Every structure is written in structure tokens, then in C-alpha cells.
Amino acid sequence: MKGHNFTYVLVSRRSVFRAGTRYNVRGLDSDGHAANFVETEQIVEYDYTKCSFVQTRGSIPLSWSQHVNLKYKPKPKINDTNHQKLFNDHFSGQIYNYGKQVLVNLVNLTGSEGRLAYEMEQQVLRAANSNMRYEAFDFHKECSPSWSRLSVLMDRLAADQQQFGYLMVNKTASEVRQQKGVFRVNCMDCLDRTNVVEGLLAKRSLRDQLILLGILQESDKIEAQGTFDYVFRNVWADNADFISFQYAGTGALKTDFTRTGQRTRWGMLQDGWNSAIRYLKNNFSDGFRQDSLDLFLGNHIVDELEGTVKTCPLNVERDLKFYALPVVFLVAFAMFTFTVLLPGESLTEQIGTILFWGGASITSLITIYIYGDDFVDLPKLGEKDKEV
């Protein structure tokens, strides 16, 4: 950049505590560990001087769940427990490890997400901790007219970012600066909206570092540094994708903005595709993936008698409708399609047959939807024992 060579690194570290998949692991467990908790560190090294800027993300710090049931967006449930204790346990560890906290909440402030936002704000008020500040920003509402509205949030966070600073270590390994706090960003999944905002905060910190290192001038912007700006955007978009693959099963949404600086039609089509794949994976395969993680991390300890004297928890009996209803739907839909494509002996007979098999298809599909809990792939081991 401008004749200077430096090393740029982005590292995301996922917590092993309360690890899991999107709808199977939400909120805090009984020890105050947050789901999908990730520490992201941006590092710059130039002429043996190193700079570091750290941010964190983690599920809304309450005890809540959102189990799949074939609905596109299952309704979140706030558990009946002592949220204040769990909240304080979580943030005592966060403040000890990272210093002051600015809690950036990007969820909708109305509807089912709004209930979580309200309860989170109440916990912040009850905690009355001078090392913690709450900043709510309804991402979808604010950015629906234009994503340039993100500048409103960045302006609100500017003073905090100036106060927190970043770590700088000189050639002699002496600390020149220290980072005095972090932004803890969350949305519902802590993936798509979260990554957009973390990328903007990282860019502002990076510009300050490059100016101090003498690579940029005060009047320079990273957006004007063509090659590096391209690298920066794509590194952050790739970071979003990798974190999202682990938690949700697909790449992140909204990465077209991170990669190009604007929303595109192709990006929105990609988001639609990824959302459909997420729906299928979250409902029909994430239970097995969650069990695999719980087994690997020791959340479930295998009893040596499992499979012999004791029944293996993975062996779950399914009732008749689990097998019968999908078959009824497939047969009815096949007959409906067959009747539509091939003409009958009379128009009246054909219309009656189409209505019959069409009605059977819709009825069986609605029945499957109503009994959604019986058709989804839920986890059977470990992590559920840690929920409050």
C-alpha cells in the first residue's frame, strides 16, 4: 500500500463452551457461556511493530431457546430462570478477559426479536455495571431504505472506539498502547448482521493504525487503496462465511455488501439460496451434527452399557405418522401431477380428480407442518443437559 509492505491477519477463535448448531444452541447455559461465541482479532505487522484490534460476538446473553419445528422462523422462547445471575456470570468473565464492554444489539426491536431485545436491555439496567454500555440498533429497520444508515451506528460507537483504542507492541516487544475494551456484537445468529458491523469497526481501527504507522496520511481512506481494499473486504467476507458454515451450515448472508460495499441483486439471490439451504439443514440434519459436536467435546459421556443393557439415546422410536404422512403426501402429489399432465375421459372427471389429489396433497402437507416437532432432526445427546 502506497509503497509500503505490511502483514495483515484476521483470526477468529470460536469458544468450545456451548458449541453447536444454529437453532439447537442459543443464549447462555447454566455456567454463563454464550452460544456461537467468537473472538475475532485483526493484526497488522509493519517494520517489526504489531497492532491488534479485538472484537467479540455471542448469542443474546439470556437463557432462551429456538428449537426447529418446520416453521421458517421458529418463535424464540425465553426460559423461566434467573437471567440476572447468568447475565452477571457471563459478563464478569468478559470484563475480566477484555475490559469494558459495549453491547451492540442488532436484532429487530419489535416482534419476537423485540422481546429478547427488551429483556436484554433490562438485564443491563439491573446489572448497573459501569464497565458495560448497551447500544441497540434495529439493523433491518434502519437499513431498509439504505445501508448508508450504518453510518448512524458508527457515529454512536465512535467515542467508545476512540476510548478503547487498540494494542500496539514495538520492535522491542514493549507495549506502546493497550486496548481497554471491546465491542460485543450480536444479532439473532451472530452471523450476518454481526459480521457487517464488525467489519466496519475493524476498518476504522485499521485506518487509525496505518496512519500511526506512517503508511497512510490523515486525508487517506482505505476505500481509496484499490488492491488492499479488495483484499480487506474479501478477507472479512470469507471470515463471515467460515463462521457461518460452522454454525448455520451455509455461507453468510449479506456478504455482497462486505465484498463490494453495496447490496446487489446477485447478492440477494445468493441470500435466498443460502436461506433455503439453511432451512433444510437446520430442520433435517443439524440434530445429528449437534450430537457429533457434543460427543467430540465431551458434553455426552458414553455409558459402556449403552447398546447392551441400556438403550442408546440415539435410538429414538418414531410413531406411525412419521413414516405414513410423507408417503401419503408423495403419492397424492404424484397422482395430482399425473392427473394434471394426462387428460381424462371427460373434463368434469379430470377436474374432480385434480381437486381430490390436490386436496389430499395439501391436507397431508398441512398435517406434517402442524406436527412439525415429530419430523425434524433434534439432538439427542449432551448439550440439552446444560440448558437452564
Coordinates of C-alpha atoms in Angstrom, one line a residue:
M1 CA 0.0 0.0 0.0
K2 CA 1.5 3.3 -1.2
G3 CA 4.9 1.6 -1.5
H4 CA 4.8 0.0 2.0
N5 CA 4.7 -3.7 2.6
F6 CA 3.0 -4.9 5.8
T7 CA 1.3 -8.1 7.0
Y8 CA -2.5 -8.2 7.5
V9 CA -4.0 -11.1 9.5
L10 CA -7.6 -11.8 10.6
V11 CA -8.1 -14.6 13.2
S12 CA -11.4 -15.8 14.6
R13 CA -11.4 -18.1 17.6
R14 CA -14.6 -20.0 18.5
S15 CA -15.2 -20.9 22.1
V16 CA -15.5 -24.6 22.9
F17 CA -18.1 -23.8 25.5
R18 CA -21.8 -24.1 24.4
A19 CA -20.6 -25.1 20.9
G20 CA -23.2 -26.2 18.5
T21 CA -25.5 -25.5 15.6
R22 CA -27.8 -22.6 14.9
Y23 CA -31.2 -23.5 16.4
N24 CA -30.0 -26.2 18.8
V25 CA -27.8 -23.9 20.8
R26 CA -28.9 -20.4 21.7
G27 CA -28.3 -17.9 24.6
L28 CA -26.5 -18.8 27.8
D29 CA -26.0 -22.2 29.5
S30 CA -26.1 -22.8 33.3
D31 CA -22.5 -21.6 33.6
G32 CA -23.0 -18.3 31.7
H33 CA -21.3 -19.5 28.5
A34 CA -22.8 -18.0 25.3
A35 CA -23.7 -19.9 22.1
N36 CA -21.7 -19.1 19.0
F37 CA -19.1 -17.1 21.0
V38 CA -16.3 -16.0 18.7
E39 CA -13.3 -13.7 19.4
T40 CA -12.1 -12.0 16.2
E41 CA -8.6 -10.4 16.2
Q42 CA -7.3 -8.2 13.4
I43 CA -3.5 -7.9 13.4
V44 CA -1.1 -5.6 11.4
E45 CA 2.7 -6.0 11.4
Y46 CA 4.9 -3.4 9.9
D47 CA 8.6 -2.9 10.4
Y48 CA 8.5 -5.2 13.5
T49 CA 5.7 -3.2 15.1
K50 CA 2.5 -5.0 15.7
C51 CA -1.1 -3.7 16.2
S52 CA -4.1 -5.7 17.3
F53 CA -7.8 -5.0 17.5
V54 CA -10.1 -7.5 19.1
Q55 CA -13.9 -7.8 18.9
T56 CA -16.3 -10.5 20.2
R57 CA -19.7 -11.9 19.2
G58 CA -22.0 -14.1 21.1
S59 CA -25.6 -15.1 21.3
I60 CA -28.1 -12.8 23.2
P61 CA -26.9 -13.2 26.8
L62 CA -30.1 -14.6 28.3
S63 CA -31.4 -18.2 28.8
W64 CA -33.5 -18.7 25.7
S65 CA -34.2 -21.3 23.0
Q66 CA -35.5 -21.5 19.5
H67 CA -36.0 -25.2 18.5
V68 CA -36.8 -26.1 14.9
N69 CA -40.4 -27.2 14.1
L70 CA -40.6 -26.8 10.3
K71 CA -41.5 -23.2 10.6
Y72 CA -39.2 -20.8 8.6
K73 CA -38.5 -18.8 11.8
P74 CA -39.4 -20.7 14.9
K75 CA -40.6 -18.4 17.7
P76 CA -37.9 -17.9 20.4
K77 CA -38.7 -18.8 23.9
I78 CA -37.3 -17.0 26.9
N79 CA -36.8 -19.6 29.6
D80 CA -38.1 -19.1 33.2
T81 CA -34.9 -18.8 35.2
N82 CA -32.7 -16.4 37.0
H83 CA -31.4 -14.4 34.0
Q84 CA -29.6 -11.8 36.1
K85 CA -27.3 -14.4 37.6
L86 CA -26.5 -15.9 34.2
F87 CA -26.0 -12.5 32.7
N88 CA -23.7 -11.4 35.5
D89 CA -21.7 -14.7 35.3
H90 CA -21.2 -14.2 31.6
F91 CA -20.1 -10.6 31.8
S92 CA -17.9 -11.0 34.9
G93 CA -15.8 -13.3 32.7
Q94 CA -16.0 -10.9 29.7
I95 CA -14.9 -7.9 31.6
Y96 CA -12.1 -9.9 33.3
N97 CA -10.8 -11.0 29.9
Y98 CA -11.4 -8.0 27.7
G99 CA -12.1 -4.9 29.9
K100 CA -15.0 -2.6 29.3
Q101 CA -17.9 -3.8 27.1
V102 CA -20.1 -2.1 24.6
L103 CA -23.1 -4.4 23.9
V104 CA -24.1 -3.8 20.3
N105 CA -27.5 -5.4 19.8
L106 CA -28.6 -5.6 16.1
V107 CA -31.9 -7.5 16.4
N108 CA -35.3 -6.2 15.4
L109 CA -36.8 -4.1 18.2
T110 CA -40.3 -5.3 17.5
G111 CA -41.9 -8.8 17.3
S112 CA -40.4 -11.9 18.7
E113 CA -36.9 -10.5 18.4
G114 CA -38.1 -7.4 20.2
R115 CA -39.0 -9.4 23.3
L116 CA -35.4 -10.6 23.5
A117 CA -34.0 -7.1 23.0
Y118 CA -36.2 -5.7 25.7
E119 CA -35.2 -8.4 28.2
M120 CA -31.5 -7.9 27.3
E121 CA -31.8 -4.2 28.0
Q122 CA -33.5 -4.8 31.3
Q123 CA -30.6 -7.1 32.4
V124 CA -28.1 -4.4 31.5
L125 CA -30.1 -1.8 33.6
R126 CA -30.3 -4.2 36.5
A127 CA -26.6 -5.0 36.4
A128 CA -25.8 -1.3 36.8
N129 CA -22.2 -2.0 35.8
S130 CA -20.1 1.0 34.9
N131 CA -17.9 -1.2 32.7
M132 CA -20.9 -2.0 30.4
R133 CA -22.8 0.1 27.9
Y134 CA -25.8 -1.0 25.8
E135 CA -26.4 0.1 22.2
A136 CA -29.5 -1.1 20.4
F137 CA -29.7 -0.7 16.6
D138 CA -32.6 -2.2 14.6
F139 CA -30.5 -3.3 11.7
H140 CA -33.3 -4.3 9.4
K141 CA -35.5 -1.3 10.0
E142 CA -32.6 1.3 9.9
C143 CA -31.1 -0.2 6.7
S144 CA -34.2 -0.9 4.8
P145 CA -34.2 2.4 2.9
S146 CA -30.4 2.5 2.5
W147 CA -27.4 0.7 4.0
S148 CA -25.7 4.1 4.3
R149 CA -27.7 4.3 7.5
L150 CA -25.0 2.1 9.1
S151 CA -23.1 5.4 9.5
V152 CA -25.6 6.4 12.2
L153 CA -24.5 3.4 14.3
M154 CA -20.8 4.0 13.6
D155 CA -21.2 7.6 14.8
R156 CA -22.8 6.4 18.0
L157 CA -19.8 4.0 18.6
A158 CA -17.1 6.4 17.6
A159 CA -16.4 7.8 21.1
D160 CA -16.2 4.2 22.6
Q161 CA -13.8 3.1 19.9
Q162 CA -11.6 6.1 20.5
Q163 CA -11.6 5.3 24.2
F164 CA -10.9 1.5 23.7
G165 CA -8.1 2.0 21.2
Y166 CA -6.0 -1.0 20.2
L167 CA -2.9 -2.9 21.2
M168 CA 0.4 -1.8 19.8
V169 CA 3.8 -3.6 20.5
N170 CA 7.0 -2.0 19.2
K171 CA 10.2 -3.5 18.0
T172 CA 11.5 -4.2 21.5
A173 CA 8.3 -6.1 22.4
S174 CA 7.2 -3.2 24.7
E175 CA 3.5 -2.2 24.8
V176 CA 3.1 1.2 23.4
R177 CA -0.7 1.1 23.6
Q178 CA -3.3 -1.2 25.1
Q179 CA -6.9 -2.0 24.1
K180 CA -9.1 -1.1 27.0
G181 CA -12.4 -2.7 26.0
V182 CA -14.3 -4.5 23.3
F183 CA -17.4 -4.3 21.3
R184 CA -19.6 -7.4 21.9
V185 CA -21.8 -7.6 18.9
N186 CA -24.9 -9.8 18.5
C187 CA -27.9 -10.3 16.3
M188 CA -30.1 -13.4 16.4
D189 CA -27.5 -15.8 14.9
C190 CA -24.4 -13.6 15.4
L191 CA -23.5 -14.2 11.8
D192 CA -24.8 -11.9 9.0
R193 CA -25.7 -8.5 10.6
T194 CA -22.9 -9.0 13.1
N195 CA -20.2 -9.5 10.6
V196 CA -21.2 -6.4 8.6
V197 CA -20.8 -4.2 11.7
E198 CA -17.6 -5.9 12.9
G199 CA -16.1 -5.3 9.5
L200 CA -16.9 -1.6 9.7
L201 CA -15.4 -1.3 13.2
A202 CA -12.3 -3.1 12.1
K203 CA -11.8 -0.9 9.1
R204 CA -12.0 2.3 11.2
S205 CA -9.4 0.8 13.7
L206 CA -7.2 -0.3 10.8
R207 CA -7.1 3.2 9.3
D208 CA -6.1 4.7 12.6
Q209 CA -3.3 2.1 12.9
L210 CA -2.0 2.7 9.4
I211 CA -1.9 6.4 10.0
L212 CA 0.1 6.0 13.2
L213 CA 2.5 3.6 11.4
G214 CA 3.1 6.2 8.7
I215 CA 1.6 4.1 5.9
L216 CA -1.4 6.4 5.4
Q217 CA -1.9 10.2 5.7
E218 CA -4.8 11.7 7.7
S219 CA -6.6 12.5 4.5
D220 CA -6.3 9.0 3.1
K221 CA -9.1 6.4 3.2
I222 CA -8.8 2.6 3.0
E223 CA -11.6 2.6 0.3
A224 CA -9.2 4.6 -2.0
Q225 CA -6.5 1.9 -1.7
G226 CA -7.8 -0.3 -4.5
T227 CA -5.9 -3.5 -4.2
F228 CA -5.8 -3.6 -0.4
D229 CA -9.4 -2.5 -0.1
Y230 CA -10.3 -5.5 -2.2
V231 CA -8.3 -7.8 0.0
F232 CA -9.7 -6.4 3.2
R233 CA -13.3 -6.8 2.0
N234 CA -12.9 -10.3 0.8
V235 CA -11.0 -11.4 3.9
W236 CA -13.9 -10.2 6.1
A237 CA -16.5 -11.8 3.8
D238 CA -14.5 -15.1 3.9
N239 CA -14.4 -14.8 7.7
A240 CA -18.2 -14.4 7.8
D241 CA -18.6 -17.5 5.6
F242 CA -16.4 -19.8 7.7
I243 CA -18.1 -18.8 10.9
S244 CA -21.5 -19.2 9.3
F245 CA -20.7 -22.7 7.8
Q246 CA -19.8 -24.0 11.3
Y247 CA -23.0 -22.6 13.0
A248 CA -25.7 -22.4 10.3
G249 CA -24.4 -24.9 7.6
T250 CA -24.1 -22.3 4.8
G251 CA -22.1 -19.2 3.9
A252 CA -23.1 -16.0 5.5
L253 CA -25.8 -13.7 4.2
K254 CA -25.2 -10.0 3.2
T255 CA -21.6 -10.7 2.2
D256 CA -22.2 -8.9 -1.1
F257 CA -22.1 -5.7 1.0
T258 CA -18.9 -6.7 2.7
R259 CA -17.3 -7.6 -0.6
T260 CA -18.5 -4.7 -2.7
G261 CA -19.7 -2.0 -0.3
Q262 CA -23.2 -2.2 -1.6
R263 CA -26.2 -4.5 -1.9
T264 CA -26.6 -6.2 -5.3
R265 CA -29.3 -8.3 -6.9
W266 CA -27.0 -11.2 -7.3
G267 CA -26.2 -10.9 -3.5
M268 CA -29.9 -11.0 -2.7
L269 CA -30.4 -14.1 -4.9
Q270 CA -27.5 -15.8 -3.1
D271 CA -29.0 -14.9 0.3
G272 CA -32.3 -16.5 -0.9
W273 CA -30.5 -19.7 -1.9
N274 CA -28.5 -19.8 1.4
S275 CA -31.6 -19.2 3.4
A276 CA -33.4 -22.2 1.7
I277 CA -30.3 -24.5 2.3
R278 CA -30.2 -23.3 5.9
Y279 CA -33.9 -24.2 6.4
L280 CA -33.3 -27.7 5.1
K281 CA -30.1 -28.3 7.1
N282 CA -31.4 -26.8 10.3
N283 CA -34.6 -28.9 10.2
F284 CA -33.3 -32.2 8.9
S285 CA -29.6 -32.7 9.6
D286 CA -28.4 -30.4 12.4
G287 CA -29.6 -32.7 15.2
F288 CA -27.0 -35.3 14.0
R289 CA -24.3 -32.6 13.7
Q290 CA -25.1 -31.3 17.2
D291 CA -24.8 -34.8 18.6
S292 CA -21.4 -35.2 16.8
L293 CA -20.1 -32.0 18.4
D294 CA -21.4 -33.0 21.9
L295 CA -19.8 -36.3 21.6
F296 CA -16.5 -34.9 20.4
L297 CA -16.4 -32.1 23.1
G298 CA -17.3 -34.5 25.9
N299 CA -20.7 -33.0 26.6
H300 CA -22.0 -36.5 26.4
I301 CA -20.1 -39.3 28.1
V302 CA -20.9 -42.7 26.5
D303 CA -22.0 -45.3 29.1
E304 CA -20.3 -48.6 28.4
L305 CA -23.7 -50.3 28.9
E306 CA -25.3 -48.3 26.0
G307 CA -26.4 -50.6 23.3
T308 CA -26.5 -53.6 25.5
V309 CA -28.2 -53.3 28.9
K310 CA -29.1 -49.7 28.4
T311 CA -30.8 -48.2 25.3
C312 CA -28.6 -46.0 23.2
P313 CA -30.0 -42.4 23.3
L314 CA -29.6 -42.2 19.6
N315 CA -32.2 -44.9 19.1
V316 CA -35.4 -43.0 19.2
E317 CA -38.8 -44.6 18.4
R318 CA -40.8 -42.8 15.7
D319 CA -44.6 -43.1 15.7
L320 CA -46.7 -44.1 12.6
K321 CA -47.3 -40.6 11.3
F322 CA -43.5 -40.0 10.8
Y323 CA -43.5 -42.8 8.2
A324 CA -47.1 -42.6 6.9
L325 CA -47.7 -38.9 6.2
P326 CA -44.7 -38.3 3.9
V327 CA -45.7 -41.4 1.9
V328 CA -49.3 -40.1 1.7
F329 CA -48.1 -36.7 0.5
L330 CA -45.7 -38.2 -2.1
V331 CA -48.4 -40.5 -3.5
A332 CA -51.0 -37.8 -3.5
F333 CA -48.7 -35.2 -5.2
A334 CA -47.6 -37.8 -7.8
M335 CA -51.2 -38.6 -8.6
F336 CA -52.0 -34.8 -8.8
T337 CA -49.2 -34.2 -11.2
F338 CA -50.1 -37.3 -13.3
T339 CA -53.7 -36.1 -13.5
V340 CA -52.8 -32.6 -14.5
L341 CA -50.5 -33.7 -17.3
L342 CA -52.6 -36.5 -18.8
P343 CA -56.1 -35.7 -20.0
G344 CA -59.0 -37.8 -18.6
E345 CA -62.0 -39.2 -20.4
S346 CA -64.1 -36.1 -19.6
L347 CA -63.2 -32.6 -18.3
T348 CA -65.6 -32.9 -15.3
E349 CA -63.9 -36.2 -14.2
Q350 CA -60.4 -34.7 -14.7
I351 CA -61.2 -31.6 -12.6
G352 CA -62.8 -33.7 -9.8
T353 CA -59.7 -36.0 -9.8
I354 CA -57.3 -33.0 -9.7
L355 CA -59.2 -31.4 -6.8
F356 CA -59.2 -34.7 -4.9
W357 CA -55.5 -35.4 -5.2
G358 CA -54.6 -31.7 -4.8
G359 CA -56.7 -31.6 -1.6
A360 CA -55.0 -34.8 -0.4
S361 CA -51.6 -33.3 -1.1
I362 CA -52.4 -30.0 0.7
T363 CA -54.0 -31.8 3.7
S364 CA -51.1 -34.2 4.2
L365 CA -48.6 -31.3 3.9
I366 CA -50.5 -29.2 6.4
T367 CA -50.7 -32.1 8.8
I368 CA -46.9 -32.6 8.6
Y369 CA -46.5 -28.9 9.3
I370 CA -48.8 -29.0 12.3
Y371 CA -46.8 -31.9 13.8
G372 CA -43.5 -30.4 12.8
D373 CA -41.8 -31.4 16.0
D374 CA -42.1 -35.0 15.1
F375 CA -40.5 -34.6 11.7
V376 CA -37.4 -32.5 12.4
D377 CA -33.9 -33.8 13.4
L378 CA -33.4 -32.8 17.0
P379 CA -30.3 -33.6 19.0
K380 CA -30.4 -36.5 21.4
L381 CA -27.2 -36.0 23.4
G382 CA -25.2 -33.8 25.8
E383 CA -25.9 -30.1 25.3
K384 CA -29.6 -30.1 26.2
D385 CA -28.5 -31.1 29.7
K386 CA -26.6 -27.8 30.0
E387 CA -29.7 -25.6 29.3
V388 CA -31.3 -23.8 32.2

